[in-house]
PDB file of C-alpha atoms in Angstrom:
ATOM      1  CA  MET A 768       7.007 -13.743 -16.772  1.00  0.00           C
ATOM      2  CA  ARG A 769       4.271 -12.277 -18.961  1.00  0.00           C
ATOM      3  CA  PHE A 770       3.693  -8.537 -18.961  1.00  0.00           C
ATOM      4  CA  ILE A 771       1.773  -6.263 -21.270  1.00  0.00           C
ATOM      5  CA  PHE A 772       2.758  -2.607 -21.343  1.00  0.00           C
ATOM      6  CA  LEU A 773      -0.161  -0.377 -22.272  1.00  0.00           C
ATOM      7  CA  ILE A 774      -0.798   3.348 -22.646  1.00  0.00           C
ATOM      8  CA  ALA A 775       1.628   6.152 -21.889  1.00  0.00           C
ATOM      9  CA  MET A 776      -0.311   9.297 -21.165  1.00  0.00           C
ATOM     10  CA  LEU A 777       1.097  12.765 -20.526  1.00  0.00           C
ATOM     11  CA  ILE A 778      -1.528  14.688 -18.604  1.00  0.00           C
ATOM     12  CA  THR A 779       0.476  17.757 -17.734  1.00  0.00           C
ATOM     13  CA  GLY A 780       1.153  20.484 -20.217  1.00  0.00           C
ATOM     14  CA  ASN A 781       4.235  21.724 -18.411  1.00  0.00           C
ATOM     15  CA  ALA A 782       7.350  19.877 -19.574  1.00  0.00           C
ATOM     16  CA  SER A 783       9.031  20.501 -16.224  1.00  0.00           C
ATOM     17  CA  ALA A 784       6.229  18.856 -14.230  1.00  0.00           C
ATOM     18  CA  ALA A 785       5.728  15.245 -13.241  1.00  0.00           C
ATOM     19  CA  THR A 786       3.994  13.024 -15.777  1.00  0.00           C
ATOM     20  CA  ILE A 787       1.439  10.268 -15.322  1.00  0.00           C
ATOM     21  CA  GLU A 788       1.279   7.018 -17.255  1.00  0.00           C
ATOM     22  CA  LEU A 789      -1.398   4.348 -17.179  1.00  0.00           C
ATOM     23  CA  VAL A 790      -0.204   0.772 -17.633  1.00  0.00           C
ATOM     24  CA  ASP A 791      -1.802  -2.649 -17.533  1.00  0.00           C
ATOM     25  CA  VAL A 792       0.271  -5.278 -15.766  1.00  0.00           C
ATOM     26  CA  TYR A 793      -0.599  -8.905 -16.369  1.00  0.00           C
ATOM     27  CA  SER A 794      -0.952 -10.946 -13.185  1.00  0.00           C
ATOM     28  CA  THR A 795      -0.145 -14.601 -13.711  1.00  0.00           C
ATOM     29  CA  ALA A 796      -1.402 -15.320 -10.195  1.00  0.00           C
ATOM     30  CA  MET A 797      -4.848 -13.892 -10.977  1.00  0.00           C
ATOM     31  CA  GLN A 798      -4.873 -14.466 -14.748  1.00  0.00           C
ATOM     32  CA  LYS A 799      -5.901 -10.905 -15.544  1.00  0.00           C
ATOM     33  CA  GLN A 800      -4.643  -7.437 -16.367  1.00  0.00           C
ATOM     34  CA  VAL A 801      -4.371  -4.995 -13.469  1.00  0.00           C
ATOM     35  CA  ARG A 802      -4.450  -1.273 -14.245  1.00  0.00           C
ATOM     36  CA  CYS A 803      -1.816   0.871 -12.527  1.00  0.00           C
ATOM     37  CA  MET A 804      -0.941   4.554 -12.476  1.00  0.00           C
ATOM     38  CA  ILE A 805       2.727   5.541 -12.591  1.00  0.00           C
ATOM     39  CA  VAL A 806       3.777   9.065 -11.593  1.00  0.00           C
ATOM     40  CA  LYS A 807       7.231  10.036 -12.881  1.00  0.00           C
ATOM     41  CA  PRO A 808       9.071  13.131 -11.635  1.00  0.00           C
ATOM     42  CA  SER A 809      10.290  15.801 -13.996  1.00  0.00           C
ATOM     43  CA  GLY A 810      13.729  15.101 -15.381  1.00  0.00           C
ATOM     44  CA  TYR A 811      13.005  11.380 -15.395  1.00  0.00           C
ATOM     45  CA  GLY A 812      15.341   9.619 -17.792  1.00  0.00           C
ATOM     46  CA  VAL A 813      17.664   6.677 -18.037  1.00  0.00           C
ATOM     47  CA  SER A 814      20.657   8.995 -18.086  1.00  0.00           C
ATOM     48  CA  GLU A 815      19.984   9.942 -14.458  1.00  0.00           C
ATOM     49  CA  ALA A 816      20.604   7.850 -11.348  1.00  0.00           C
ATOM     50  CA  PRO A 817      17.788   5.348 -10.684  1.00  0.00           C
ATOM     51  CA  TYR A 818      14.863   6.801  -8.737  1.00  0.00           C
ATOM     52  CA  PRO A 819      13.432   5.439  -5.495  1.00  0.00           C
ATOM     53  CA  ALA A 820       9.961   3.948  -5.980  1.00  0.00           C
ATOM     54  CA  LEU A 821       6.944   4.312  -3.697  1.00  0.00           C
ATOM     55  CA  TYR A 822       4.148   1.760  -4.104  1.00  0.00           C
ATOM     56  CA  LEU A 823       1.051   3.626  -2.949  1.00  0.00           C
ATOM     57  CA  LEU A 824      -2.073   1.580  -2.153  1.00  0.00           C
ATOM     58  CA  HIS A 825      -5.649   2.865  -2.235  1.00  0.00           C
ATOM     59  CA  GLY A 826      -8.397   2.150   0.270  1.00  0.00           C
ATOM     60  CA  TRP A 827     -11.512  -0.008   0.265  1.00  0.00           C
ATOM     61  CA  SER A 828     -13.817   0.627  -2.740  1.00  0.00           C
ATOM     62  CA  GLY A 829     -11.058   2.681  -4.405  1.00  0.00           C
ATOM     63  CA  HIS A 830      -9.106   2.135  -7.608  1.00  0.00           C
ATOM     64  CA  PHE A 831      -5.723   2.855  -9.193  1.00  0.00           C
ATOM     65  CA  ALA A 832      -6.376   6.584  -9.610  1.00  0.00           C
ATOM     66  CA  SER A 833      -8.028   7.237  -6.233  1.00  0.00           C
ATOM     67  CA  TRP A 834      -4.896   8.744  -4.734  1.00  0.00           C
ATOM     68  CA  LEU A 835      -4.923  11.428  -7.402  1.00  0.00           C
ATOM     69  CA  THR A 836      -8.388  12.470  -6.206  1.00  0.00           C
ATOM     70  CA  ASP A 837      -7.542  12.237  -2.505  1.00  0.00           C
ATOM     71  CA  ALA A 838      -4.198  14.012  -2.920  1.00  0.00           C
ATOM     72  CA  PRO A 839      -4.146  16.118  -6.110  1.00  0.00           C
ATOM     73  CA  GLN A 840      -0.659  17.274  -5.085  1.00  0.00           C
ATOM     74  CA  LEU A 841       0.729  13.758  -5.700  1.00  0.00           C
ATOM     75  CA  PRO A 842       2.530  14.658  -8.975  1.00  0.00           C
ATOM     76  CA  GLU A 843       4.032  17.693  -7.247  1.00  0.00           C
ATOM     77  CA  LEU A 844       5.255  15.477  -4.378  1.00  0.00           C
ATOM     78  CA  ALA A 845       6.803  12.987  -6.807  1.00  0.00           C
ATOM     79  CA  ASP A 846       8.533  15.904  -8.502  1.00  0.00           C
ATOM     80  CA  ARG A 847       9.715  17.602  -5.323  1.00  0.00           C
ATOM     81  CA  TYR A 848      11.113  14.433  -3.764  1.00  0.00           C
ATOM     82  CA  GLY A 849      12.432  12.846  -6.968  1.00  0.00           C
ATOM     83  CA  MET A 850      10.435   9.655  -6.627  1.00  0.00           C
ATOM     84  CA  VAL A 851       8.528   7.351  -8.968  1.00  0.00           C
ATOM     85  CA  VAL A 852       5.099   6.640  -7.461  1.00  0.00           C
ATOM     86  CA  VAL A 853       3.291   3.432  -8.409  1.00  0.00           C
ATOM     87  CA  CYS A 854      -0.457   3.229  -7.694  1.00  0.00           C
ATOM     88  CA  PRO A 855      -1.866  -0.232  -8.473  1.00  0.00           C
ATOM     89  CA  ASP A 856      -5.516  -1.182  -8.567  1.00  0.00           C
ATOM     90  CA  GLY A 857      -5.963  -3.370  -5.508  1.00  0.00           C
ATOM     91  CA  GLY A 858      -9.502  -4.469  -6.249  1.00  0.00           C
ATOM     92  CA  TYR A 859     -12.638  -3.160  -4.589  1.00  0.00           C
ATOM     93  CA  ASP A 860     -12.181  -5.091  -1.332  1.00  0.00           C
ATOM     94  CA  SER A 861      -9.115  -7.356  -1.573  1.00  0.00           C
ATOM     95  CA  TRP A 862      -7.358  -6.015   1.541  1.00  0.00           C
ATOM     96  CA  TYR A 863      -4.209  -6.765  -0.495  1.00  0.00           C
ATOM     97  CA  LEU A 864      -4.347 -10.397   0.567  1.00  0.00           C
ATOM     98  CA  ASP A 865      -3.870 -13.721  -1.143  1.00  0.00           C
ATOM     99  CA  SER A 866      -7.319 -14.980  -0.193  1.00  0.00           C
ATOM    100  CA  PRO A 867      -7.441 -18.475   1.326  1.00  0.00           C
ATOM    101  CA  VAL A 868     -11.046 -18.896   0.128  1.00  0.00           C
ATOM    102  CA  ASP A 869     -11.160 -17.075  -3.238  1.00  0.00           C
ATOM    103  CA  PRO A 870      -8.460 -18.098  -5.739  1.00  0.00           C
ATOM    104  CA  THR A 871      -9.159 -15.028  -7.890  1.00  0.00           C
ATOM    105  CA  VAL A 872      -7.835 -12.718  -5.142  1.00  0.00           C
ATOM    106  CA  ARG A 873      -4.014 -12.766  -5.084  1.00  0.00           C
ATOM    107  CA  TYR A 874      -3.115  -9.149  -4.467  1.00  0.00           C
ATOM    108  CA  GLU A 875      -0.261  -9.769  -2.036  1.00  0.00           C
ATOM    109  CA  THR A 876       1.505 -11.769  -4.740  1.00  0.00           C
ATOM    110  CA  PHE A 877       0.664  -9.170  -7.358  1.00  0.00           C
ATOM    111  CA  VAL A 878       1.884  -6.127  -5.412  1.00  0.00           C
ATOM    112  CA  SER A 879       4.908  -7.664  -3.718  1.00  0.00           C
ATOM    113  CA  SER A 880       6.214  -9.692  -6.645  1.00  0.00           C
ATOM    114  CA  GLU A 881       4.603  -9.287 -10.066  1.00  0.00           C
ATOM    115  CA  LEU A 882       4.238  -5.521  -9.927  1.00  0.00           C
ATOM    116  CA  VAL A 883       7.728  -4.964  -8.493  1.00  0.00           C
ATOM    117  CA  GLN A 884       9.220  -7.070 -11.300  1.00  0.00           C
ATOM    118  CA  PHE A 885       7.296  -5.087 -13.898  1.00  0.00           C
ATOM    119  CA  VAL A 886       8.261  -1.689 -12.521  1.00  0.00           C
ATOM    120  CA  GLU A 887      11.918  -2.586 -12.078  1.00  0.00           C
ATOM    121  CA  TYR A 888      12.084  -3.969 -15.626  1.00  0.00           C
ATOM    122  CA  TYR A 889      10.348  -1.105 -17.436  1.00  0.00           C
ATOM    123  CA  TYR A 890      11.238   1.907 -15.269  1.00  0.00           C
ATOM    124  CA  HIS A 891      14.490   3.506 -14.223  1.00  0.00           C
ATOM    125  CA  VAL A 892      14.098   2.823 -10.505  1.00  0.00           C
ATOM    126  CA  ARG A 893      16.288   1.417  -7.798  1.00  0.00           C
ATOM    127  CA  CYS A 894      16.115  -2.348  -7.325  1.00  0.00           C
ATOM    128  CA  ASP A 895      17.200  -2.507  -3.706  1.00  0.00           C
ATOM    129  CA  ALA A 896      15.152  -2.375  -0.503  1.00  0.00           C
ATOM    130  CA  GLU A 897      16.597   0.995   0.478  1.00  0.00           C
ATOM    131  CA  GLY A 898      15.048   2.510  -2.628  1.00  0.00           C
ATOM    132  CA  ARG A 899      11.763   0.584  -2.548  1.00  0.00           C
ATOM    133  CA  PHE A 900       8.928   1.847  -0.295  1.00  0.00           C
ATOM    134  CA  ILE A 901       5.273   0.981   0.278  1.00  0.00           C
ATOM    135  CA  ALA A 902       2.444   2.998   1.840  1.00  0.00           C
ATOM    136  CA  GLY A 903      -1.332   3.201   1.763  1.00  0.00           C
ATOM    137  CA  LEU A 904      -4.556   4.450   3.302  1.00  0.00           C
ATOM    138  CA  SER A 905      -7.210   2.500   5.220  1.00  0.00           C
ATOM    139  CA  MET A 906      -7.380  -0.920   3.487  1.00  0.00           C
ATOM    140  CA  GLY A 907      -4.159   0.132   1.749  1.00  0.00           C
ATOM    141  CA  GLY A 908      -2.552   1.062   5.076  1.00  0.00           C
ATOM    142  CA  HIS A 909      -3.215  -2.468   6.220  1.00  0.00           C
ATOM    143  CA  GLY A 910      -1.897  -3.756   2.902  1.00  0.00           C
ATOM    144  CA  ALA A 911       1.311  -1.737   3.090  1.00  0.00           C
ATOM    145  CA  LEU A 912       2.347  -3.008   6.513  1.00  0.00           C
ATOM    146  CA  TYR A 913       1.040  -6.526   5.869  1.00  0.00           C
ATOM    147  CA  ILE A 914       2.990  -6.888   2.638  1.00  0.00           C
ATOM    148  CA  ALA A 915       6.148  -5.286   4.067  1.00  0.00           C
ATOM    149  CA  LEU A 916       6.148  -7.533   7.148  1.00  0.00           C
ATOM    150  CA  ARG A 917       5.331 -10.659   5.166  1.00  0.00           C
ATOM    151  CA  ASN A 918       8.122  -9.961   2.697  1.00  0.00           C
ATOM    152  CA  GLY A 919      11.016  -9.094   4.969  1.00  0.00           C
ATOM    153  CA  GLY A 920      13.934  -7.366   3.302  1.00  0.00           C
ATOM    154  CA  ARG A 921      11.956  -6.298   0.223  1.00  0.00           C
ATOM    155  CA  TYR A 922      11.035  -2.767   1.352  1.00  0.00           C
ATOM    156  CA  GLY A 923      13.130  -0.174   3.102  1.00  0.00           C
ATOM    157  CA  ALA A 924      10.099   1.586   4.586  1.00  0.00           C
ATOM    158  CA  ALA A 925       6.367   1.041   5.031  1.00  0.00           C
ATOM    159  CA  ALA A 926       3.728   3.552   6.104  1.00  0.00           C
ATOM    160  CA  SER A 927       0.077   3.193   7.083  1.00  0.00           C
ATOM    161  CA  LEU A 928      -2.372   6.100   7.058  1.00  0.00           C
ATOM    162  CA  ALA A 929      -5.662   5.410   8.875  1.00  0.00           C
ATOM    163  CA  GLY A 930      -4.969   1.706   8.419  1.00  0.00           C
ATOM    164  CA  GLY A 931      -7.205  -1.170   9.461  1.00  0.00           C
ATOM    165  CA  LEU A 932      -4.299  -2.893  11.177  1.00  0.00           C
ATOM    166  CA  ASP A 933      -6.342  -5.533  13.001  1.00  0.00           C
ATOM    167  CA  LEU A 934      -9.218  -7.206  11.167  1.00  0.00           C
ATOM    168  CA  ARG A 935     -10.431  -9.297  14.114  1.00  0.00           C
ATOM    169  CA  PRO A 936     -12.632  -6.628  15.754  1.00  0.00           C
ATOM    170  CA  PHE A 937     -14.571  -6.106  12.519  1.00  0.00           C
ATOM    171  CA  ARG A 938     -16.369  -9.385  11.963  1.00  0.00           C
ATOM    172  CA  LYS A 939     -19.567  -7.478  11.240  1.00  0.00           C
ATOM    173  CA  ASN A 940     -18.898  -4.860   8.590  1.00  0.00           C
ATOM    174  CA  ASP A 941     -19.699  -3.821   5.053  1.00  0.00           C
ATOM    175  CA  TRP A 942     -16.193  -4.445   3.678  1.00  0.00           C
ATOM    176  CA  ASP A 943     -16.717  -8.052   2.523  1.00  0.00           C
ATOM    177  CA  LEU A 944     -13.954  -9.385   4.731  1.00  0.00           C
ATOM    178  CA  GLN A 945     -15.821 -12.683   4.827  1.00  0.00           C
ATOM    179  CA  GLY A 946     -15.574 -12.903   1.051  1.00  0.00           C
ATOM    180  CA  VAL A 947     -11.787 -12.632   1.305  1.00  0.00           C
ATOM    181  CA  LEU A 948     -11.109 -14.486   4.565  1.00  0.00           C
ATOM    182  CA  GLY A 949     -14.134 -16.768   4.962  1.00  0.00           C
ATOM    183  CA  ASP A 950     -16.775 -16.949   7.653  1.00  0.00           C
ATOM    184  CA  PRO A 951     -15.080 -16.074  10.967  1.00  0.00           C
ATOM    185  CA  LYS A 952     -17.026 -18.868  12.685  1.00  0.00           C
ATOM    186  CA  THR A 953     -15.253 -21.476  10.587  1.00  0.00           C
ATOM    187  CA  HIS A 954     -12.142 -19.649   9.314  1.00  0.00           C
ATOM    188  CA  TRP A 955     -11.015 -17.640  12.322  1.00  0.00           C
ATOM    189  CA  ARG A 956      -7.363 -18.545  11.848  1.00  0.00           C
ATOM    190  CA  HIS A 957      -7.497 -16.721   8.497  1.00  0.00           C
ATOM    191  CA  TRP A 958      -8.681 -13.557  10.228  1.00  0.00           C
ATOM    192  CA  GLU A 959      -5.847 -13.824  12.724  1.00  0.00           C
ATOM    193  CA  SER A 960      -3.073 -14.519  10.239  1.00  0.00           C
ATOM    194  CA  ALA A 961      -4.222 -11.640   8.003  1.00  0.00           C
ATOM    195  CA  SER A 962      -4.079  -9.044  10.781  1.00  0.00           C
ATOM    196  CA  VAL A 963      -1.012  -6.812  11.058  1.00  0.00           C
ATOM    197  CA  CYS A 964      -1.295  -6.725  14.842  1.00  0.00           C
ATOM    198  CA  VAL A 965      -0.877 -10.520  14.897  1.00  0.00           C
ATOM    199  CA  LEU A 966       2.031 -10.428  12.437  1.00  0.00           C
ATOM    200  CA  LEU A 967       3.920  -8.226  14.879  1.00  0.00           C
ATOM    201  CA  ASP A 968       4.436 -11.312  17.068  1.00  0.00           C
ATOM    202  CA  SER A 969       6.580 -12.912  14.350  1.00  0.00           C
ATOM    203  CA  LEU A 970       8.547 -10.084  12.765  1.00  0.00           C
ATOM    204  CA  PRO A 971      11.017 -10.870   9.971  1.00  0.00           C
ATOM    205  CA  GLU A 972      14.734 -10.506  10.573  1.00  0.00           C
ATOM    206  CA  GLU A 973      14.803  -7.382   8.445  1.00  0.00           C
ATOM    207  CA  VAL A 974      12.106  -5.014   9.688  1.00  0.00           C
ATOM    208  CA  PRO A 975      11.592  -1.988   7.437  1.00  0.00           C
ATOM    209  CA  LYS A 976      11.380   1.542   8.718  1.00  0.00           C
ATOM    210  CA  LEU A 977       7.758   1.838   9.919  1.00  0.00           C
ATOM    211  CA  MET A 978       5.272   4.699  10.165  1.00  0.00           C
ATOM    212  CA  ILE A 979       1.723   4.573  11.574  1.00  0.00           C
ATOM    213  CA  ASP A 980      -0.500   7.649  11.314  1.00  0.00           C
ATOM    214  CA  CYS A 981      -4.156   7.882  12.330  1.00  0.00           C
ATOM    215  CA  GLY A 982      -6.758  10.535  13.129  1.00  0.00           C
ATOM    216  CA  THR A 983      -8.086  10.908  16.649  1.00  0.00           C
ATOM    217  CA  GLU A 984     -11.690  10.620  15.402  1.00  0.00           C
ATOM    218  CA  ASP A 985     -10.996   7.588  13.181  1.00  0.00           C
ATOM    219  CA  PHE A 986     -12.849   4.337  13.912  1.00  0.00           C
ATOM    220  CA  PHE A 987      -9.525   2.524  13.343  1.00  0.00           C
ATOM    221  CA  LEU A 988      -7.776   4.530  16.061  1.00  0.00           C
ATOM    222  CA  SER A 989      -7.859   1.786  18.707  1.00  0.00           C
ATOM    223  CA  VAL A 990      -6.242  -0.831  16.458  1.00  0.00           C
ATOM    224  CA  ASN A 991      -3.572   1.688  15.439  1.00  0.00           C
ATOM    225  CA  ARG A 992      -2.861   2.394  19.100  1.00  0.00           C
ATOM    226  CA  ASN A 993      -2.638  -1.339  19.742  1.00  0.00           C
ATOM    227  CA  ALA A 994      -0.106  -1.774  16.941  1.00  0.00           C
ATOM    228  CA  HIS A 995       1.912   1.132  18.320  1.00  0.00           C
ATOM    229  CA  ALA A 996       1.863  -0.376  21.831  1.00  0.00           C
ATOM    230  CA  LYS A 997       2.965  -3.743  20.494  1.00  0.00           C
ATOM    231  CA  LEU A 998       5.890  -2.201  18.615  1.00  0.00           C
ATOM    232  CA  GLN A 999       6.881  -0.333  21.768  1.00  0.00           C
ATOM    233  CA  GLU A1000       6.716  -3.570  23.763  1.00  0.00           C
ATOM    234  CA  LEU A1001       8.936  -5.262  21.190  1.00  0.00           C
ATOM    235  CA  LYS A1002      11.278  -2.247  21.171  1.00  0.00           C
ATOM    236  CA  VAL A1003      10.913  -1.878  17.415  1.00  0.00           C
ATOM    237  CA  PRO A1004      11.819   1.681  16.300  1.00  0.00           C
ATOM    238  CA  HIS A1005       8.949   3.322  14.445  1.00  0.00           C
ATOM    239  CA  THR A1006       7.183   6.620  13.875  1.00  0.00           C
ATOM    240  CA  TYR A1007       3.693   6.957  15.345  1.00  0.00           C
ATOM    241  CA  ARG A1008       1.408   9.947  14.884  1.00  0.00           C
ATOM    242  CA  GLU A1009      -2.081  10.913  15.975  1.00  0.00           C
ATOM    243  CA  ARG A1010      -3.662  14.140  14.815  1.00  0.00           C
ATOM    244  CA  PRO A1011      -7.173  15.590  14.787  1.00  0.00           C
ATOM    245  CA  GLY A1012      -9.209  14.122  11.961  1.00  0.00           C
ATOM    246  CA  GLY A1013     -11.507  11.331  10.875  1.00  0.00           C
ATOM    247  CA  HIS A1014     -11.467   8.509   8.370  1.00  0.00           C
ATOM    248  CA  ASP A1015     -11.661  10.591   5.217  1.00  0.00           C
ATOM    249  CA  HIS A1016      -9.726  12.027   2.306  1.00  0.00           C
ATOM    250  CA  LEU A1017      -9.192  15.302   4.130  1.00  0.00           C
ATOM    251  CA  TYR A1018      -7.024  13.440   6.625  1.00  0.00           C
ATOM    252  CA  TRP A1019      -4.936  11.165   4.423  1.00  0.00           C
ATOM    253  CA  GLY A1020      -4.814  13.708   1.610  1.00  0.00           C
ATOM    254  CA  GLU A1021      -2.823  15.900   3.998  1.00  0.00           C
ATOM    255  CA  ALA A1022      -0.964  13.107   5.804  1.00  0.00           C
ATOM    256  CA  ILE A1023       0.626  11.842   2.587  1.00  0.00           C
ATOM    257  CA  ASN A1024       2.753  15.009   2.552  1.00  0.00           C
ATOM    258  CA  ASP A1025       4.365  13.838   5.784  1.00  0.00           C
ATOM    259  CA  VAL A1026       5.006  10.381   4.358  1.00  0.00           C
ATOM    260  CA  PHE A1027       7.113  11.838   1.546  1.00  0.00           C
ATOM    261  CA  GLU A1028       9.008  14.021   4.009  1.00  0.00           C
ATOM    262  CA  TRP A1029       9.542  11.034   6.337  1.00  0.00           C
ATOM    263  CA  LEU A1030      10.865   8.929   3.463  1.00  0.00           C
ATOM    264  CA  LYS A1031      13.318  11.682   2.522  1.00  0.00           C
TER     265      LYS A1031
END
């Protein structure tokens, strides 16, 4: 296991506030450093009980610090709820997948394994599923549920905000899904196996607590409704919410407040 710990950066002047660190985590799977942002609550210290950790994934075209722009209250939330928040860079358009056609894209392995090992080695966080959560927006909403369902028993809860939970309806798009999954004409099985809605047909034994939240004007609304219906059909307990709003930072920047409250 090869990790490189980089910069620690205090960006708040108030000693009682949450602090933010930037770290580079080496991914053996992708043979590169991946920049991550770590938000630590005030009072963080090894003398305290370990903190729960929330792995928070950004959307398509975003980066490790995008959540801080979309939800400037993130440090305050980490502080209020006593949680370490981990925001990895998931690449411009990885969809948090281990690509079957591009060996340089291994973000499922990075987030679910390499990053968790790094955080639990270097930070004073809980190392059990009940204290390990994952959530995200849009591409990251897909990634959160995809990774949680593919790695049963690793996360106690998973939340999707405005998530693209079924990739199959979006063969024609500007998100470079073909670059990650291959041409749908010849690699359709990749598109199916990468879709959360398909994964729901083969749930792991240990299903985490699930939350799906989407705006009523969001172009992903129908696939979110389909995922909700499938979970209902399977009698899987979950939280489902629809509220007025589109596919934008105004929506998920507000919805993340509810995720923290739900996790509490």
